[in-house]
């Protein structure tokens, strides 16, 4: 489970921002929290991020996904290969500063704290702590080429000497079968799932693979599509490999596909409505295609207790479908694995204190002077529980709205 994630000097984010899934002492919507996940503290089952276009919502999620891809793939880097480095460009000083990520999470009831700082040429700083029996213990610490270990110094020191300056020690040590760092690597690999609207084919493939590998999961997917009023009774789908990766994908996604040597594929999907075959891409609605791309990762996350990260959940979906998907995470009879959902949206109909607690609602806004992203929670405003949050947001009480000038175009 995710506890918190901090970002500094990445894309539109200049100064450190921290996104937290730790629940406050609010007693409302009991089903929306994972009780006592951190000793006496509880964690949130979901969180939503609002903000104007270009305010940095997506960059919060991209940072989390990019960290995952670095952990999984940096051991493939060749000597001298540049890291994908996208600092805040509107301040020249930031071009010389490292990007910094820090993430705190739990795996099998043990808390972990991992930090990475890097520039284009090298990893500058990296550390990993864990908390067995709730006591902080260092697994490794790195500053440029200087390492500190408190356990297995000989074995870890040997791996450190073989770690290139542009390679994460976490990645290299896992590749070298050092077991004590493996839980962190596995958490990134197995429990963090990202879906963006600009990569629907990747999500469609994920859903297809679930359909084809597990009859039980196929039944759940079809049931969910029927519940969502898609009218689809059955699906037949295959995947064909393609040679080239489209240039339209973001740098970070292309980095993952190239370094993981993951094929970019073409999908063929047939849907069945009352026994009649439809071609998915030419005869189904855009909303049905979007729902299909989401439902595989959704069912997988709920079934396996993953953290699902969705950019622009509302794209091509009716509000009731947004609500249906969110409530699957909040309903303890549907979310039995403590899965978590984090998403961005422009659907203000979800700004309802009958759906979300105040600590589940976040906002991004561009700083007027620096144009950098600010991230803050609704809890900073502490609205009363009977307040209409949607009305207050649209009235500008919480910021995070586009500033539209009244000048005419013509």
CSV table of C-alpha atoms in Angstrom, one decimal:
chain,number,residue,atom,x,y,z
A,1,UNK,CA,0.0,0.0,0.0
A,2,UNK,CA,1.1,3.5,-0.8
A,3,UNK,CA,1.7,5.8,2.2
A,4,UNK,CA,3.2,9.0,0.6
A,5,UNK,CA,5.1,10.2,-2.4
A,6,UNK,CA,7.3,13.3,-2.7
A,7,UNK,CA,8.6,15.0,-5.9
A,8,UNK,CA,11.1,17.8,-6.5
A,9,UNK,CA,12.4,19.4,-9.7
A,10,UNK,CA,10.4,17.3,-12.2
A,11,UNK,CA,8.6,18.7,-15.2
A,12,UNK,CA,6.3,21.5,-13.9
A,13,UNK,CA,7.2,20.7,-10.3
A,14,UNK,CA,10.0,23.0,-8.9
A,15,UNK,CA,9.9,22.8,-5.1
A,16,UNK,CA,9.1,19.7,-3.1
A,17,UNK,CA,5.5,18.5,-3.1
A,18,UNK,CA,4.1,15.6,-1.1
A,19,UNK,CA,1.1,13.5,-1.9
A,20,UNK,CA,-0.2,11.5,1.1
A,21,UNK,CA,-2.6,8.5,1.5
A,22,UNK,CA,-2.6,8.7,5.3
A,23,UNK,CA,-6.1,9.2,6.6
A,24,UNK,CA,-6.9,12.0,9.1
A,25,UNK,CA,-9.0,11.5,12.2
A,26,UNK,CA,-12.1,12.3,10.2
A,27,UNK,CA,-14.8,9.7,11.1
A,28,UNK,CA,-16.9,10.0,8.0
A,29,UNK,CA,-17.2,7.4,5.2
A,30,UNK,CA,-15.7,4.6,7.2
A,31,UNK,CA,-15.6,2.3,4.2
A,32,UNK,CA,-13.2,4.6,2.4
A,33,UNK,CA,-10.3,3.8,4.7
A,34,UNK,CA,-8.0,0.9,5.4
A,35,UNK,CA,-8.1,0.8,9.2
A,36,UNK,CA,-4.9,0.5,11.3
A,37,UNK,CA,-2.7,-0.1,8.2
A,38,UNK,CA,0.1,1.8,9.9
A,39,UNK,CA,-0.2,0.7,13.6
A,40,UNK,CA,-2.8,3.2,14.8
A,41,UNK,CA,-3.0,5.1,11.6
A,42,UNK,CA,-5.2,4.3,8.7
A,43,UNK,CA,-4.7,4.7,5.0
A,44,UNK,CA,-7.1,5.9,2.3
A,45,UNK,CA,-8.5,3.5,-0.3
A,46,UNK,CA,-8.6,6.3,-2.9
A,47,UNK,CA,-7.6,9.8,-3.7
A,48,UNK,CA,-8.6,12.2,-6.5
A,49,UNK,CA,-6.7,15.2,-7.9
A,50,UNK,CA,-8.4,18.2,-9.4
A,51,UNK,CA,-6.8,21.2,-11.2
A,52,UNK,CA,-6.9,23.3,-14.3
A,53,UNK,CA,-5.4,22.0,-17.5
A,54,UNK,CA,-1.6,22.4,-17.5
A,55,UNK,CA,-1.5,22.8,-13.7
A,56,UNK,CA,0.5,19.6,-13.2
A,57,UNK,CA,-2.0,16.9,-12.3
A,58,UNK,CA,-0.6,14.4,-14.8
A,59,UNK,CA,3.0,15.2,-13.8
A,60,UNK,CA,2.3,13.9,-10.3
A,61,UNK,CA,1.2,10.6,-11.7
A,62,UNK,CA,3.9,10.5,-14.4
A,63,UNK,CA,6.6,11.0,-11.7
A,64,UNK,CA,5.3,8.0,-9.8
A,65,UNK,CA,5.2,5.9,-13.0
A,66,UNK,CA,8.7,7.1,-14.1
A,67,UNK,CA,10.2,6.1,-10.8
A,68,UNK,CA,8.7,2.7,-11.2
A,69,UNK,CA,10.2,2.4,-14.7
A,70,UNK,CA,13.6,3.4,-13.5
A,71,UNK,CA,13.6,0.8,-10.7
A,72,UNK,CA,12.5,-1.9,-13.1
A,73,UNK,CA,14.8,-1.1,-16.0
A,74,UNK,CA,17.9,1.0,-15.1
A,75,UNK,CA,20.1,-2.1,-14.7
A,76,UNK,CA,19.9,-2.3,-18.6
A,77,UNK,CA,21.7,1.0,-19.0
A,78,UNK,CA,25.0,1.0,-20.8
A,79,UNK,CA,28.0,3.0,-19.5
A,80,UNK,CA,27.6,6.6,-20.6
A,81,UNK,CA,23.9,6.4,-21.4
A,82,UNK,CA,22.0,9.4,-20.3
A,83,UNK,CA,19.1,9.1,-17.9
A,84,UNK,CA,15.8,10.7,-19.0
A,85,UNK,CA,16.1,14.0,-17.1
A,86,UNK,CA,13.2,16.5,-17.3
A,87,UNK,CA,13.8,19.2,-14.6
A,88,UNK,CA,11.7,22.4,-14.1
A,89,UNK,CA,12.8,24.5,-17.1
A,90,UNK,CA,11.5,28.0,-16.1
A,91,UNK,CA,14.3,28.5,-13.5
A,92,UNK,CA,17.8,28.1,-14.9
A,93,UNK,CA,19.1,27.0,-11.5
A,94,UNK,CA,16.8,23.9,-11.6
A,95,UNK,CA,18.7,22.7,-14.7
A,96,UNK,CA,21.7,22.2,-12.5
A,97,UNK,CA,19.7,20.6,-9.7
A,98,UNK,CA,18.8,16.9,-9.5
A,99,UNK,CA,15.3,15.5,-9.8
A,100,UNK,CA,14.3,13.9,-6.5
A,101,UNK,CA,11.7,11.3,-5.7
A,102,UNK,CA,10.9,9.8,-2.3
A,103,UNK,CA,8.3,7.1,-1.7
A,104,UNK,CA,7.0,5.4,1.5
A,105,UNK,CA,4.9,2.3,1.3
A,106,UNK,CA,4.1,-1.0,2.9
A,107,UNK,CA,4.6,-4.6,1.7
A,108,UNK,CA,3.5,-7.5,3.8
A,109,UNK,CA,2.9,-5.2,6.8
A,110,UNK,CA,6.5,-3.9,6.7
A,111,UNK,CA,7.1,-0.2,6.0
A,112,UNK,CA,9.7,0.9,3.4
A,113,UNK,CA,11.2,4.3,2.6
A,114,UNK,CA,13.1,4.8,-0.7
A,115,UNK,CA,14.7,7.9,-2.1
A,116,UNK,CA,16.3,8.7,-5.4
A,117,UNK,CA,18.0,11.8,-6.7
A,118,UNK,CA,19.5,12.0,-10.2
A,119,UNK,CA,20.5,14.2,-13.1
A,120,UNK,CA,21.1,13.4,-16.8
A,121,UNK,CA,24.5,11.8,-16.2
A,122,UNK,CA,24.2,9.9,-12.9
A,123,UNK,CA,22.5,8.8,-9.7
A,124,UNK,CA,23.5,11.4,-7.1
A,125,UNK,CA,21.8,10.0,-4.0
A,126,UNK,CA,19.8,6.9,-3.2
A,127,UNK,CA,18.7,5.2,0.0
A,128,UNK,CA,16.4,2.5,1.2
A,129,UNK,CA,15.1,2.0,4.8
A,130,UNK,CA,12.7,-0.6,6.1
A,131,UNK,CA,10.9,-0.9,9.5
A,132,UNK,CA,10.9,-4.5,10.7
A,133,UNK,CA,9.1,-4.7,14.0
A,134,UNK,CA,8.4,-0.9,13.5
A,135,UNK,CA,12.0,0.0,14.0
A,136,UNK,CA,13.9,2.0,11.4
A,137,UNK,CA,16.8,0.1,9.8
A,138,UNK,CA,19.1,1.0,6.9
A,139,UNK,CA,19.3,-1.4,3.9
A,140,UNK,CA,21.6,0.9,1.9
A,141,UNK,CA,22.6,4.5,1.4
A,142,UNK,CA,24.5,6.0,-1.6
A,143,UNK,CA,25.9,9.4,-2.3
A,144,UNK,CA,27.5,9.4,-5.8
A,145,UNK,CA,30.0,6.5,-5.6
A,146,UNK,CA,30.1,6.4,-1.8
A,147,UNK,CA,28.0,3.6,-0.2
A,148,UNK,CA,27.0,2.8,3.4
A,149,UNK,CA,25.6,-0.6,4.5
A,150,UNK,CA,24.7,-1.8,8.0
A,151,UNK,CA,24.0,-5.4,6.9
A,152,UNK,CA,25.8,-7.8,4.5
A,153,UNK,CA,28.6,-5.2,3.8
A,154,UNK,CA,30.8,-7.6,1.9
A,155,UNK,CA,28.1,-8.8,-0.4
A,156,UNK,CA,26.5,-5.4,-1.0
A,157,UNK,CA,29.9,-3.8,-1.4
A,158,UNK,CA,30.7,-6.2,-4.2
A,159,UNK,CA,27.5,-5.3,-6.0
A,160,UNK,CA,28.1,-1.6,-5.4
A,161,UNK,CA,31.4,-1.8,-7.2
A,162,UNK,CA,29.6,-3.3,-10.2
A,163,UNK,CA,26.9,-0.6,-10.3
A,164,UNK,CA,27.3,2.0,-13.0
A,165,UNK,CA,26.9,5.7,-12.1
A,166,UNK,CA,23.7,5.8,-14.3
A,167,UNK,CA,22.1,2.7,-12.7
A,168,UNK,CA,20.0,2.5,-9.6
A,169,UNK,CA,21.6,0.4,-6.9
A,170,UNK,CA,18.1,-1.0,-6.1
A,171,UNK,CA,17.8,-2.3,-9.6
A,172,UNK,CA,21.4,-3.7,-9.8
A,173,UNK,CA,21.3,-5.4,-6.4
A,174,UNK,CA,18.0,-7.1,-7.3
A,175,UNK,CA,19.4,-8.2,-10.7
A,176,UNK,CA,22.4,-9.6,-8.7
A,177,UNK,CA,19.9,-11.6,-6.5
A,178,UNK,CA,20.5,-9.7,-3.3
A,179,UNK,CA,17.3,-10.7,-1.5
A,180,UNK,CA,16.9,-8.0,1.2
A,181,UNK,CA,16.2,-5.4,-1.5
A,182,UNK,CA,13.8,-7.6,-3.4
A,183,UNK,CA,10.6,-6.7,-1.6
A,184,UNK,CA,10.9,-3.1,-2.7
A,185,UNK,CA,11.6,-4.1,-6.3
A,186,UNK,CA,8.6,-6.4,-6.3
A,187,UNK,CA,6.4,-3.7,-4.9
A,188,UNK,CA,7.2,-1.5,-7.8
A,189,UNK,CA,6.9,-4.3,-10.3
A,190,UNK,CA,3.8,-6.1,-9.0
A,191,UNK,CA,1.7,-3.6,-7.0
A,192,UNK,CA,1.9,-0.3,-8.9
A,193,UNK,CA,-0.3,-0.1,-12.0
A,194,UNK,CA,-0.5,3.0,-14.2
A,195,UNK,CA,-3.1,3.8,-16.9
A,196,UNK,CA,-3.0,6.9,-19.0
A,197,UNK,CA,-5.5,8.1,-21.7
A,198,UNK,CA,-2.7,8.6,-24.3
A,199,UNK,CA,-1.7,4.9,-24.2
A,200,UNK,CA,-5.1,3.0,-24.6
A,201,UNK,CA,-3.5,0.2,-26.5
A,202,UNK,CA,-1.3,-0.8,-23.6
A,203,UNK,CA,-4.4,-0.9,-21.3
A,204,UNK,CA,-6.4,-2.8,-24.0
A,205,UNK,CA,-3.6,-5.4,-24.1
A,206,UNK,CA,-3.7,-5.8,-20.4
A,207,UNK,CA,-7.4,-6.5,-20.4
A,208,UNK,CA,-7.0,-8.9,-23.3
A,209,UNK,CA,-4.3,-10.8,-21.5
A,210,UNK,CA,-6.6,-11.2,-18.4
A,211,UNK,CA,-9.4,-12.4,-20.6
A,212,UNK,CA,-7.3,-15.0,-22.3
A,213,UNK,CA,-5.4,-16.4,-19.3
A,214,UNK,CA,-8.0,-16.8,-16.6
A,215,UNK,CA,-11.7,-17.8,-17.0
A,216,UNK,CA,-12.6,-16.5,-13.6
A,217,UNK,CA,-11.2,-13.1,-14.4
A,218,UNK,CA,-12.9,-13.1,-17.8
A,219,UNK,CA,-16.2,-13.8,-16.0
A,220,UNK,CA,-15.6,-10.8,-13.7
A,221,UNK,CA,-14.7,-8.5,-16.6
A,222,UNK,CA,-17.8,-9.5,-18.6
A,223,UNK,CA,-19.9,-9.1,-15.5
A,224,UNK,CA,-18.5,-5.6,-14.8
A,225,UNK,CA,-19.1,-4.5,-18.5
A,226,UNK,CA,-22.7,-5.7,-18.2
A,227,UNK,CA,-23.1,-3.9,-14.9
A,228,UNK,CA,-21.8,-0.8,-16.6
A,229,UNK,CA,-24.5,-1.1,-19.3
A,230,UNK,CA,-22.1,-1.8,-22.2
A,231,UNK,CA,-24.3,-4.6,-23.5
A,232,UNK,CA,-21.3,-6.8,-24.2
A,233,UNK,CA,-22.1,-10.5,-23.6
A,234,UNK,CA,-18.7,-12.0,-24.7
A,235,UNK,CA,-15.4,-10.9,-26.1
A,236,UNK,CA,-12.9,-12.6,-28.5
A,237,UNK,CA,-9.5,-10.9,-28.6
A,238,UNK,CA,-5.9,-11.5,-29.9
A,239,UNK,CA,-2.6,-9.5,-29.8
A,240,UNK,CA,-0.3,-9.1,-32.8
A,241,UNK,CA,3.3,-7.8,-32.4
A,242,UNK,CA,4.4,-4.6,-34.2
A,243,UNK,CA,7.9,-3.5,-35.1
A,244,UNK,CA,7.9,0.3,-34.3
A,245,UNK,CA,6.9,2.3,-31.2
A,246,UNK,CA,4.7,5.3,-32.1
A,247,UNK,CA,6.5,8.7,-31.6
A,248,UNK,CA,3.4,10.1,-30.0
A,249,UNK,CA,4.1,8.3,-26.7
A,250,UNK,CA,5.7,10.4,-23.9
A,251,UNK,CA,9.5,10.0,-23.4
A,252,UNK,CA,9.0,8.0,-20.1
A,253,UNK,CA,6.7,5.5,-21.7
A,254,UNK,CA,9.0,5.0,-24.7
A,255,UNK,CA,11.9,4.6,-22.3
A,256,UNK,CA,10.0,1.7,-20.6
A,257,UNK,CA,9.1,0.0,-23.8
A,258,UNK,CA,12.6,0.2,-25.2
A,259,UNK,CA,14.6,-0.7,-22.1
A,260,UNK,CA,12.2,-3.5,-21.0
A,261,UNK,CA,12.3,-4.7,-24.6
A,262,UNK,CA,8.5,-4.8,-24.4
A,263,UNK,CA,6.8,-5.2,-27.8
A,264,UNK,CA,4.3,-2.6,-29.0
A,265,UNK,CA,1.4,-4.6,-30.3
A,266,UNK,CA,-1.7,-4.4,-32.4
A,267,UNK,CA,-4.9,-5.7,-30.9
A,268,UNK,CA,-7.9,-7.4,-32.7
A,269,UNK,CA,-11.1,-7.5,-30.7
A,270,UNK,CA,-14.5,-8.8,-31.5
A,271,UNK,CA,-17.5,-8.2,-29.1
A,272,UNK,CA,-20.8,-10.0,-29.0
A,273,UNK,CA,-24.2,-8.3,-28.5
A,274,UNK,CA,-27.2,-10.7,-28.4
A,275,UNK,CA,-25.2,-13.2,-30.4
A,276,UNK,CA,-24.2,-10.7,-33.1
A,277,UNK,CA,-20.4,-10.0,-33.7
A,278,UNK,CA,-19.2,-6.4,-33.7
A,279,UNK,CA,-15.7,-5.1,-34.6
A,280,UNK,CA,-14.5,-3.4,-31.5
A,281,UNK,CA,-12.6,-0.5,-33.1
A,282,UNK,CA,-15.1,0.4,-35.9
A,283,UNK,CA,-18.4,-0.4,-34.4
A,284,UNK,CA,-18.1,0.2,-30.6
A,285,UNK,CA,-18.5,3.6,-29.1
A,286,UNK,CA,-15.5,5.6,-27.7
A,287,UNK,CA,-17.0,5.2,-24.2
A,288,UNK,CA,-17.1,1.4,-24.6
A,289,UNK,CA,-13.5,1.4,-25.8
A,290,UNK,CA,-12.4,3.5,-22.8
A,291,UNK,CA,-14.3,1.3,-20.4
A,292,UNK,CA,-12.7,-1.8,-21.9
A,293,UNK,CA,-9.2,-0.3,-21.5
A,294,UNK,CA,-10.0,0.4,-17.8
A,295,UNK,CA,-11.8,-2.7,-16.7
A,296,UNK,CA,-8.9,-5.1,-17.0
A,297,UNK,CA,-6.6,-3.1,-14.7
A,298,UNK,CA,-9.6,-2.3,-12.4
A,299,UNK,CA,-10.5,-6.0,-11.9
A,300,UNK,CA,-6.8,-6.9,-11.5
A,301,UNK,CA,-6.2,-4.3,-8.9
A,302,UNK,CA,-9.2,-5.3,-6.8
A,303,UNK,CA,-8.4,-9.0,-7.2
A,304,UNK,CA,-4.7,-8.7,-6.3
A,305,UNK,CA,-4.6,-5.7,-3.9
A,306,UNK,CA,-2.7,-3.3,-6.2
A,307,UNK,CA,-2.4,0.5,-6.3
A,308,UNK,CA,-4.1,1.7,-9.5
A,309,UNK,CA,-3.1,5.0,-11.0
A,310,UNK,CA,-5.5,6.5,-13.6
A,311,UNK,CA,-4.9,9.8,-15.5
A,312,UNK,CA,-8.2,11.5,-16.5
A,313,UNK,CA,-10.7,8.9,-15.4
A,314,UNK,CA,-13.6,10.9,-16.8
A,315,UNK,CA,-12.3,10.8,-20.4
A,316,UNK,CA,-15.2,9.5,-22.6
A,317,UNK,CA,-17.1,8.2,-19.5
A,318,UNK,CA,-20.5,9.2,-18.1
A,319,UNK,CA,-20.5,10.5,-14.5
A,320,UNK,CA,-22.4,7.4,-13.4
A,321,UNK,CA,-19.6,5.1,-14.8
A,322,UNK,CA,-17.0,7.2,-12.9
A,323,UNK,CA,-19.1,6.7,-9.8
A,324,UNK,CA,-19.5,3.0,-10.5
A,325,UNK,CA,-15.7,2.5,-10.8
A,326,UNK,CA,-14.8,4.5,-7.8
A,327,UNK,CA,-17.4,2.8,-5.5
A,328,UNK,CA,-15.9,-0.6,-6.4
A,329,UNK,CA,-12.8,0.5,-4.4
A,330,UNK,CA,-14.8,2.0,-1.5
A,331,UNK,CA,-17.1,-1.0,-1.1
A,332,UNK,CA,-15.5,-3.5,1.4
A,333,UNK,CA,-17.5,-6.3,-0.2
A,334,UNK,CA,-15.8,-5.6,-3.6
A,335,UNK,CA,-12.4,-4.4,-2.4
A,336,UNK,CA,-11.4,-7.2,0.0
A,337,UNK,CA,-7.6,-6.9,-0.7
A,338,UNK,CA,-7.1,-3.2,0.4
A,339,UNK,CA,-6.5,-2.1,-3.2
A,340,UNK,CA,-5.9,1.7,-3.6
A,341,UNK,CA,-7.0,4.0,-6.4
A,342,UNK,CA,-5.4,7.4,-7.3
A,343,UNK,CA,-6.8,9.4,-10.2
A,344,UNK,CA,-7.1,12.8,-11.9
A,345,UNK,CA,-10.3,14.1,-13.2
A,346,UNK,CA,-12.2,17.2,-14.4
A,347,UNK,CA,-15.6,15.6,-13.3
A,348,UNK,CA,-16.7,18.0,-10.6
A,349,UNK,CA,-19.8,15.9,-9.9
A,350,UNK,CA,-17.5,13.6,-7.8
A,351,UNK,CA,-16.7,16.5,-5.5
A,352,UNK,CA,-19.3,15.3,-3.0
A,353,UNK,CA,-18.7,14.5,0.7
A,354,UNK,CA,-21.1,11.6,0.3
A,355,UNK,CA,-18.5,10.0,-2.1
A,356,UNK,CA,-15.1,11.3,-0.8
A,357,UNK,CA,-13.8,12.3,2.6
A,358,UNK,CA,-12.0,15.7,2.7
A,359,UNK,CA,-8.6,14.0,3.0
A,360,UNK,CA,-9.2,12.2,-0.3
A,361,UNK,CA,-9.5,15.3,-2.4
A,362,UNK,CA,-6.4,17.0,-3.7
A,363,UNK,CA,-5.7,20.0,-6.0
A,364,UNK,CA,-2.9,21.2,-8.2
A,365,UNK,CA,-2.4,24.9,-9.1
A,366,UNK,CA,0.3,26.9,-10.9
A,367,UNK,CA,2.1,29.4,-8.7
A,368,UNK,CA,1.5,32.9,-10.0
A,369,UNK,CA,5.2,34.0,-9.7
A,370,UNK,CA,7.1,30.8,-10.6
A,371,UNK,CA,4.5,28.9,-12.8
A,372,UNK,CA,5.5,25.8,-10.9
A,373,UNK,CA,3.0,23.2,-9.6
A,374,UNK,CA,1.6,23.5,-6.1
A,375,UNK,CA,-0.1,20.4,-4.6
A,376,UNK,CA,-2.5,20.7,-1.6
A,377,UNK,CA,-5.3,18.8,0.0
A,378,UNK,CA,-8.9,20.0,0.7
A,379,UNK,CA,-8.1,19.4,4.4
A,380,UNK,CA,-6.1,22.7,4.3
A,381,UNK,CA,-9.4,24.5,4.0
A,382,UNK,CA,-11.3,22.4,6.5
A,383,UNK,CA,-14.8,22.9,5.0
A,384,UNK,CA,-17.7,21.8,7.1
A,385,UNK,CA,-19.2,18.4,6.4
A,386,UNK,CA,-22.4,19.9,5.2
A,387,UNK,CA,-20.7,22.1,2.7
A,388,UNK,CA,-21.3,21.7,-1.1
A,389,UNK,CA,-17.7,21.1,-2.2
A,390,UNK,CA,-18.5,21.2,-5.9
A,391,UNK,CA,-20.2,24.6,-5.6
A,392,UNK,CA,-17.3,25.9,-3.5
A,393,UNK,CA,-14.7,24.7,-5.9
A,394,UNK,CA,-16.5,26.1,-9.0
A,395,UNK,CA,-16.8,29.4,-7.1
A,396,UNK,CA,-13.0,29.5,-6.6
A,397,UNK,CA,-12.9,28.9,-2.9
A,398,UNK,CA,-10.2,26.2,-3.2
A,399,UNK,CA,-8.3,27.5,-6.2
A,400,UNK,CA,-7.1,25.1,-8.8
A,401,UNK,CA,-9.3,26.6,-11.5
A,402,UNK,CA,-8.3,27.9,-15.0
A,403,UNK,CA,-8.1,31.7,-15.1
A,404,UNK,CA,-10.0,32.7,-18.2
A,405,UNK,CA,-9.5,36.3,-19.3
A,406,UNK,CA,-12.6,38.1,-20.5
A,407,UNK,CA,-10.9,39.6,-23.6
A,408,UNK,CA,-12.6,38.7,-26.9
A,409,UNK,CA,-10.8,36.7,-29.5
A,410,UNK,CA,-12.3,38.7,-32.4
